[in-house]
mmCIF file of C-alpha atoms in Angstrom:
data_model
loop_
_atom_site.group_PDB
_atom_site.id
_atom_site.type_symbol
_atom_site.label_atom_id
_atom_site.label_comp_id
_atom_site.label_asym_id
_atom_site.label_seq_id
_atom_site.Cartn_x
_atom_site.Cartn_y
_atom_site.Cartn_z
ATOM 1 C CA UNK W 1 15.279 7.614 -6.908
ATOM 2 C CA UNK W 2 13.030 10.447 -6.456
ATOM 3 C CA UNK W 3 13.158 12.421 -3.410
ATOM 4 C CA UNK W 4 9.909 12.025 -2.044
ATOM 5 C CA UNK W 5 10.374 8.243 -2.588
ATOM 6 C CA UNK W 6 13.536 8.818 0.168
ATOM 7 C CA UNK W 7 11.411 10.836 2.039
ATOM 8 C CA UNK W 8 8.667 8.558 1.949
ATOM 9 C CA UNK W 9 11.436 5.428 3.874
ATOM 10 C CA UNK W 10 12.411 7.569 6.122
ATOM 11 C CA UNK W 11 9.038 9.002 7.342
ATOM 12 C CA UNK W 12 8.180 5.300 7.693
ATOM 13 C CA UNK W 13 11.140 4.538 10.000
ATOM 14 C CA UNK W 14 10.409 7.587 11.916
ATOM 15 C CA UNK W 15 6.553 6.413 12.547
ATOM 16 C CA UNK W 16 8.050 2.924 13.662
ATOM 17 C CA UNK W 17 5.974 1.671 10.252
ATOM 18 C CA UNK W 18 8.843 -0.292 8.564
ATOM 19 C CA UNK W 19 10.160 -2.663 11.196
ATOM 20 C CA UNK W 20 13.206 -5.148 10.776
ATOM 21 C CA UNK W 21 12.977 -8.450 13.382
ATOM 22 C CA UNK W 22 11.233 -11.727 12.819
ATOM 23 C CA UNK W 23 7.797 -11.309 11.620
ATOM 24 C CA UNK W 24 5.402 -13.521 9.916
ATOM 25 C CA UNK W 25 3.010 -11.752 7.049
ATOM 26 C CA UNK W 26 -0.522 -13.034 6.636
ATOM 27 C CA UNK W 27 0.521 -15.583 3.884
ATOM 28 C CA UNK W 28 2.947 -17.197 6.343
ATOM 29 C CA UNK W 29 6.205 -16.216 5.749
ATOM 30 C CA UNK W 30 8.641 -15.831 7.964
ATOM 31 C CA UNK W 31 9.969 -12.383 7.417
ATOM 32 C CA UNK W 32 13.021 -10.244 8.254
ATOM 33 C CA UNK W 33 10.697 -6.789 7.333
ATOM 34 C CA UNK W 34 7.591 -5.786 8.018
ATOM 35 C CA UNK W 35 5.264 -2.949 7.232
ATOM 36 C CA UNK W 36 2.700 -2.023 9.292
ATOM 37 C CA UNK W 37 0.474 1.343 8.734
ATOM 38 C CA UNK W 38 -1.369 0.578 11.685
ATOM 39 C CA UNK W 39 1.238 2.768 12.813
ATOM 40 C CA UNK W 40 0.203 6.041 11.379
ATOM 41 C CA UNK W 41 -1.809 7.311 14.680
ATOM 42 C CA UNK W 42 -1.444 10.834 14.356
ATOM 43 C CA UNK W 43 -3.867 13.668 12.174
ATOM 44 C CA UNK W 44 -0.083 14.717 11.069
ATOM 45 C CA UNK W 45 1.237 11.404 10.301
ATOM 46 C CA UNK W 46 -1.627 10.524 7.983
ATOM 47 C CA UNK W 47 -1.537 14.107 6.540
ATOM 48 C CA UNK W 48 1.390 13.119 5.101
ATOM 49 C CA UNK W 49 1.317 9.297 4.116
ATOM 50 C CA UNK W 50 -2.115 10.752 2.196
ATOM 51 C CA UNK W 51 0.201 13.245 0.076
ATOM 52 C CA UNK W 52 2.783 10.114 -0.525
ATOM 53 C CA UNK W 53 -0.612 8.327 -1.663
ATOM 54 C CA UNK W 54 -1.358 11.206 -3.748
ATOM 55 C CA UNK W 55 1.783 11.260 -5.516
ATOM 56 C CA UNK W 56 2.161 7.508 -6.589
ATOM 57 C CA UNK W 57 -1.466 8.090 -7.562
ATOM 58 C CA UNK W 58 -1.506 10.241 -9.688
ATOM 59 C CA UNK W 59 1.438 9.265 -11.341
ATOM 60 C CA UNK W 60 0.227 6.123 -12.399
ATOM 61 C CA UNK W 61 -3.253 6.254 -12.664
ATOM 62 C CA UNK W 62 -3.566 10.325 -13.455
ATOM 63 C CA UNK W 63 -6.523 12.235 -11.567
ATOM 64 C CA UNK W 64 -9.438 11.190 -13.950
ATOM 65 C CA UNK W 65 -11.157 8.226 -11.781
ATOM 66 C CA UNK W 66 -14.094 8.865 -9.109
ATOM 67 C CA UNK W 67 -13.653 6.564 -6.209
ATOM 68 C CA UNK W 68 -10.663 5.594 -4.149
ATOM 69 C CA UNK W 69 -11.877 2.310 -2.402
ATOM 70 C CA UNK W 70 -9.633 1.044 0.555
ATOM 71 C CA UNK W 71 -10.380 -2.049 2.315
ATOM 72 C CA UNK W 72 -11.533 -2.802 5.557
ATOM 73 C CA UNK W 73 -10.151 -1.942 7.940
ATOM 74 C CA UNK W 74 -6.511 -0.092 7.248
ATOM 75 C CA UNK W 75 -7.638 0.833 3.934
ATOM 76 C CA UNK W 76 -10.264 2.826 5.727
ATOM 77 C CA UNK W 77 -7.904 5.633 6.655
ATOM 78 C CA UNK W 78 -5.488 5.348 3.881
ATOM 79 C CA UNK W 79 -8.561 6.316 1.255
ATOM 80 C CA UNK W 80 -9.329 9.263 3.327
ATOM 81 C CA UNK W 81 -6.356 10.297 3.620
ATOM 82 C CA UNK W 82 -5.341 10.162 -0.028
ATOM 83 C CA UNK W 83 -8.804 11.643 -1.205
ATOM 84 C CA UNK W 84 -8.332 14.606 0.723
ATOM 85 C CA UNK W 85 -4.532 15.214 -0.448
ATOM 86 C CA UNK W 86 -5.442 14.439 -4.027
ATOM 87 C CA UNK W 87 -8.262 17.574 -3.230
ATOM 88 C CA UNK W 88 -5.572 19.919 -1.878
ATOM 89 C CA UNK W 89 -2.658 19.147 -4.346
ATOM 90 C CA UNK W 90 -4.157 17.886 -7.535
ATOM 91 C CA UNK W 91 -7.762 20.389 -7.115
ATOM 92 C CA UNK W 92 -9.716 16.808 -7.923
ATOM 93 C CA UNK W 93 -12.358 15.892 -6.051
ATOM 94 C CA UNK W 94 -12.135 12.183 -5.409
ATOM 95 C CA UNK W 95 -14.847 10.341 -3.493
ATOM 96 C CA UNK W 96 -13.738 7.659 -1.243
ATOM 97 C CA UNK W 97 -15.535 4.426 0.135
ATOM 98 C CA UNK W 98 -14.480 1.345 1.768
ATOM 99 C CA UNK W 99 -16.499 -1.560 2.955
ATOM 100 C CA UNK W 100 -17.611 -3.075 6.440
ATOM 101 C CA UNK W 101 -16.835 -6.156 7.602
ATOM 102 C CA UNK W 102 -19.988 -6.581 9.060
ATOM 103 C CA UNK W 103 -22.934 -5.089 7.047
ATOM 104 C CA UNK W 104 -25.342 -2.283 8.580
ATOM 105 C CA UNK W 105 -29.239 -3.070 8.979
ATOM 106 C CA UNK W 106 -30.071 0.231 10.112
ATOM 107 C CA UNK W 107 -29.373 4.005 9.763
ATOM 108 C CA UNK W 108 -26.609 4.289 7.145
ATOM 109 C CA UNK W 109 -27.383 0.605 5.924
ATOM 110 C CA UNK W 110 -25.467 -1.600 3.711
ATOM 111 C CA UNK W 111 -21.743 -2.784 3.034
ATOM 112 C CA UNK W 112 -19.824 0.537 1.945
ATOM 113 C CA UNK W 113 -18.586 3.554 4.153
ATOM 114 C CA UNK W 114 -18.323 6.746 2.292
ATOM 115 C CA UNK W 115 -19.642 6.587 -1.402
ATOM 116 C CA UNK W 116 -21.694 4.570 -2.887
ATOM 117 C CA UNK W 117 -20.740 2.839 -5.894
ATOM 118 C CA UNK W 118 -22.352 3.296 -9.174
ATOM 119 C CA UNK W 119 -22.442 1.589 -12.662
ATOM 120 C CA UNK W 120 -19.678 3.173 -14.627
ATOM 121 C CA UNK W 121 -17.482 4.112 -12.075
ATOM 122 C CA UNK W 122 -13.992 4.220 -12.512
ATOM 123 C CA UNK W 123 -12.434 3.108 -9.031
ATOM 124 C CA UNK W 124 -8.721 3.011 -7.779
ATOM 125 C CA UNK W 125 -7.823 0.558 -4.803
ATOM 126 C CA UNK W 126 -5.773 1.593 -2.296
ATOM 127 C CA UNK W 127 -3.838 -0.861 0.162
ATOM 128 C CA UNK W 128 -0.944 -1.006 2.648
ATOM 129 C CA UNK W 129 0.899 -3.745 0.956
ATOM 130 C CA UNK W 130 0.365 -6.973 -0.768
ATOM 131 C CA UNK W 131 2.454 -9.955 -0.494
ATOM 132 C CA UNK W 132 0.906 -12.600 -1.480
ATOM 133 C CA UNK W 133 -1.862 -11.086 -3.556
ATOM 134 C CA UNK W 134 -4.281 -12.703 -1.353
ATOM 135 C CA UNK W 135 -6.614 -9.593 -0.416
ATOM 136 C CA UNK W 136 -7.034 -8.191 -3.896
ATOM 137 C CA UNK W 137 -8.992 -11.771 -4.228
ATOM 138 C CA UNK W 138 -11.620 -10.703 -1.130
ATOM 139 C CA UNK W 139 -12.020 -6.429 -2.402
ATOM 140 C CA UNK W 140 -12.789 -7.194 -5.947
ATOM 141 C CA UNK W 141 -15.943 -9.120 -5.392
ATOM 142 C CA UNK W 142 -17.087 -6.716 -2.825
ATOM 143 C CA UNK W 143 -16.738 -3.831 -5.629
ATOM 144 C CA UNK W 144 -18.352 -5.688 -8.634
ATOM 145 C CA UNK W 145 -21.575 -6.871 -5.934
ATOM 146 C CA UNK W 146 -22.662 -3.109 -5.964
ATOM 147 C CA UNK W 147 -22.144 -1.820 -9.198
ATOM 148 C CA UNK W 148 -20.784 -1.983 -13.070
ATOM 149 C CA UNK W 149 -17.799 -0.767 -11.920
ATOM 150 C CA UNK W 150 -14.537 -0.463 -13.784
ATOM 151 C CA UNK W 151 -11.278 -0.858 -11.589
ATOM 152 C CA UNK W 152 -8.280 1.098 -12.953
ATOM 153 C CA UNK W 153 -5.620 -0.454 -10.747
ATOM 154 C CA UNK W 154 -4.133 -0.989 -6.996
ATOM 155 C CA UNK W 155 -1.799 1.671 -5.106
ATOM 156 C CA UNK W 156 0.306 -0.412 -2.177
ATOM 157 C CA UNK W 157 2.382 2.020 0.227
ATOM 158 C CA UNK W 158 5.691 -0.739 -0.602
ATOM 159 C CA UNK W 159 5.907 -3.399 -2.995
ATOM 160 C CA UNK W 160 7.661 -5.947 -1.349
ATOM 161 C CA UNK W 161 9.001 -7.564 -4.490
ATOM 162 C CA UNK W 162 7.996 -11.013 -4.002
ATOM 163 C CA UNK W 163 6.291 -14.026 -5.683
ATOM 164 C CA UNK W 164 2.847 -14.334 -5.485
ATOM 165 C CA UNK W 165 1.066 -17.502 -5.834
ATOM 166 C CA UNK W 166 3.402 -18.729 -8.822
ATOM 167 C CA UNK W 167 6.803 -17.445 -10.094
ATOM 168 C CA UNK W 168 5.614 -14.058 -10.381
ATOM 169 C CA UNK W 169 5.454 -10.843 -8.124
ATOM 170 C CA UNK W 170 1.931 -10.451 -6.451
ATOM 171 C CA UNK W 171 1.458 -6.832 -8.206
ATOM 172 C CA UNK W 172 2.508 -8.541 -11.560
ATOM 173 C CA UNK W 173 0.400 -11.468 -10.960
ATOM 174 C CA UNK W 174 -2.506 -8.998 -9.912
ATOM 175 C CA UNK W 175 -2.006 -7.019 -13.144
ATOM 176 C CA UNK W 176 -1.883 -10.034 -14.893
ATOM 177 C CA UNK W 177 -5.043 -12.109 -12.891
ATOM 178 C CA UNK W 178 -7.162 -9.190 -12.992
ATOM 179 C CA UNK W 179 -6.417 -6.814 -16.035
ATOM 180 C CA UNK W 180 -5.409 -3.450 -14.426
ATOM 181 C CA UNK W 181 -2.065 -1.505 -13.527
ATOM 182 C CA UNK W 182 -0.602 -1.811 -10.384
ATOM 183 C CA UNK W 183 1.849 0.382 -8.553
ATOM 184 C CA UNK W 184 3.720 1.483 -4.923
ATOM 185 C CA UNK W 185 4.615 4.443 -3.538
ATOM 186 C CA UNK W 186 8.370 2.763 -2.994
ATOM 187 C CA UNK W 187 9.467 -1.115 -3.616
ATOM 188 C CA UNK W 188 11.720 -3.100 -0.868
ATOM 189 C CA UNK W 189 14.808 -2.291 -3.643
ATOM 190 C CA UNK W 190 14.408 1.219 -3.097
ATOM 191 C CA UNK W 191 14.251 0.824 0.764
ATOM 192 C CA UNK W 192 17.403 -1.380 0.912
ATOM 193 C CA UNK W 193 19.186 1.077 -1.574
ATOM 194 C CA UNK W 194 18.651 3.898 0.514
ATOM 195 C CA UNK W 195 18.857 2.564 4.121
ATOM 196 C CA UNK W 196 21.485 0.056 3.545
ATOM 197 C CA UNK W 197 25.193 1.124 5.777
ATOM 198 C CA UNK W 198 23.896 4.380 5.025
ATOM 199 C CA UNK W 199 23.227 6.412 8.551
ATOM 200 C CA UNK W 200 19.999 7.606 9.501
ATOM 201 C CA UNK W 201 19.650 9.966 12.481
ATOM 202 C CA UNK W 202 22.994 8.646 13.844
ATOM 203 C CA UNK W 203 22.126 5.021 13.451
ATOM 204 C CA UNK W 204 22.410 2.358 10.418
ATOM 205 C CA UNK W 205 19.749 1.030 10.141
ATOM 206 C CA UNK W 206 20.120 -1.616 7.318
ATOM 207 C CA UNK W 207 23.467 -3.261 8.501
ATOM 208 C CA UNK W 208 25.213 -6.268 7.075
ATOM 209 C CA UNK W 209 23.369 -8.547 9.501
ATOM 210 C CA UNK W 210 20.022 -7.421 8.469
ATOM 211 C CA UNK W 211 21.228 -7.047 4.612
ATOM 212 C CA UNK W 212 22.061 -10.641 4.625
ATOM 213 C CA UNK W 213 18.907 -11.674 6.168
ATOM 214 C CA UNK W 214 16.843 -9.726 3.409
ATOM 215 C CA UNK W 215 18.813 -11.519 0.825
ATOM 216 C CA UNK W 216 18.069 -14.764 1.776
ATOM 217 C CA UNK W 217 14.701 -14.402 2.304
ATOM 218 C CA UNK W 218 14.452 -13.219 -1.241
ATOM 219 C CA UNK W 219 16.636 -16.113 -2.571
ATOM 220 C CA UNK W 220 13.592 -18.134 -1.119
ATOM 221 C CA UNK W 221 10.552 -15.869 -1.816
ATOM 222 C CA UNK W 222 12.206 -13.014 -4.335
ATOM 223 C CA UNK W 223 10.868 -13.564 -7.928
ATOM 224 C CA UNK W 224 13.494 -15.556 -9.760
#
């Protein structure tokens, strides 16, 4: 695994990010992980997911694209974030734009923050995570309404490594659905790998307990 991928867990345990408990994700499972980048509240914090954005970015999807779109409303931060590290450490200067949920009649009218969109644009989406696939279905109309657009791909913060609406992960079944790459900064696999009876700060973090709780959820929702 690549160090800034171990980096990357661990800088979401330390912002309280990537919680363990009993959740429920916005598909309706019942979950023993959740991420949540609603917890990056600082102008450091979100210095540094951008870079981590930047990274998995660029590594997929190169530097040759115009717009980094992220959704209403946590994609909102996560494109400015990531346009602004992809200036400083990759010298490109990406535009970003995400929509509203509500659409402006006056002043700065219309859907979009930031950029506008224009015929021929190559865009890159940029998310928190996916788990279901579900919002990819709600951005990509929103996109082709303003312009001729062409979409390279998606960039999650984790793949959670789960079916999507069939047998499939989401990301695969998004890659599949809609025709462009997908990738994460880190998947769940790399999280447990790393965090599992291994100590972090003094404290395990990824026990036997919690280890065993993961794998059953994916025995239930993991792609087979």
């Amino acid at each position: 695994m690549e160090q800034y991928k171990k980096e990357f867990i661990e800088f979401m345990v330390d912002c309280n990010v990537l919680k363990f408990g009993d959740f429920v994700t916005k598909s309706g499972r019942k979950t023993p992980f959740f991420i949540n980048t609603g917890f990056y509240r600082t102008g450091a914090q979100l210095r540094k997911l951008g870079e981590y954005y930047a990274k998995a970015i660029s590594a997929t999807f190169g530097t040759d694209f115009d717009i980094l779109f992220g959704p209403a409303y946590k994609g909102i931060p996560l494109s400015v974030a990531a346009s602004m590290a992809l200036s400083e450490h990759y010298d490109v200067d990406i535009k970003y734009c995400s929509n509203r949920k509500e659409v402006k009649d006056h002043g700065d009218t219309g859907i979009l923050l930031g950029s506008p969109i224009a015929d021929g644009d190559k865009v890159v989406i940029i998310e928190d995570v996916t788990t279901a696939g579900t919002s990819i279905g709600e951005t990509l109309p929103i996109i082709k309404a303003q312009a001729d657009a062409k979409v390279l791909g998606l960039c999650v913060s984790v793949d959670r490594m789960e079916r999507g609406k069939g047998e499939k992960s989401a990301l695969q079944e998004i890659k599949e659905t809609y025709g462009f790459e997908t990738t994460a900064i880190v998947t769940m696999a790399d999280v447990v790998e790393h965090l599992y009876n291994k100590p972090y700060k003094g404290k395990i973090i990824i026990d036997d307990t919690l280890k065993a709780a993961i794998d059953a959820y994916y025995d239930i929702y993991g792609v087979k």
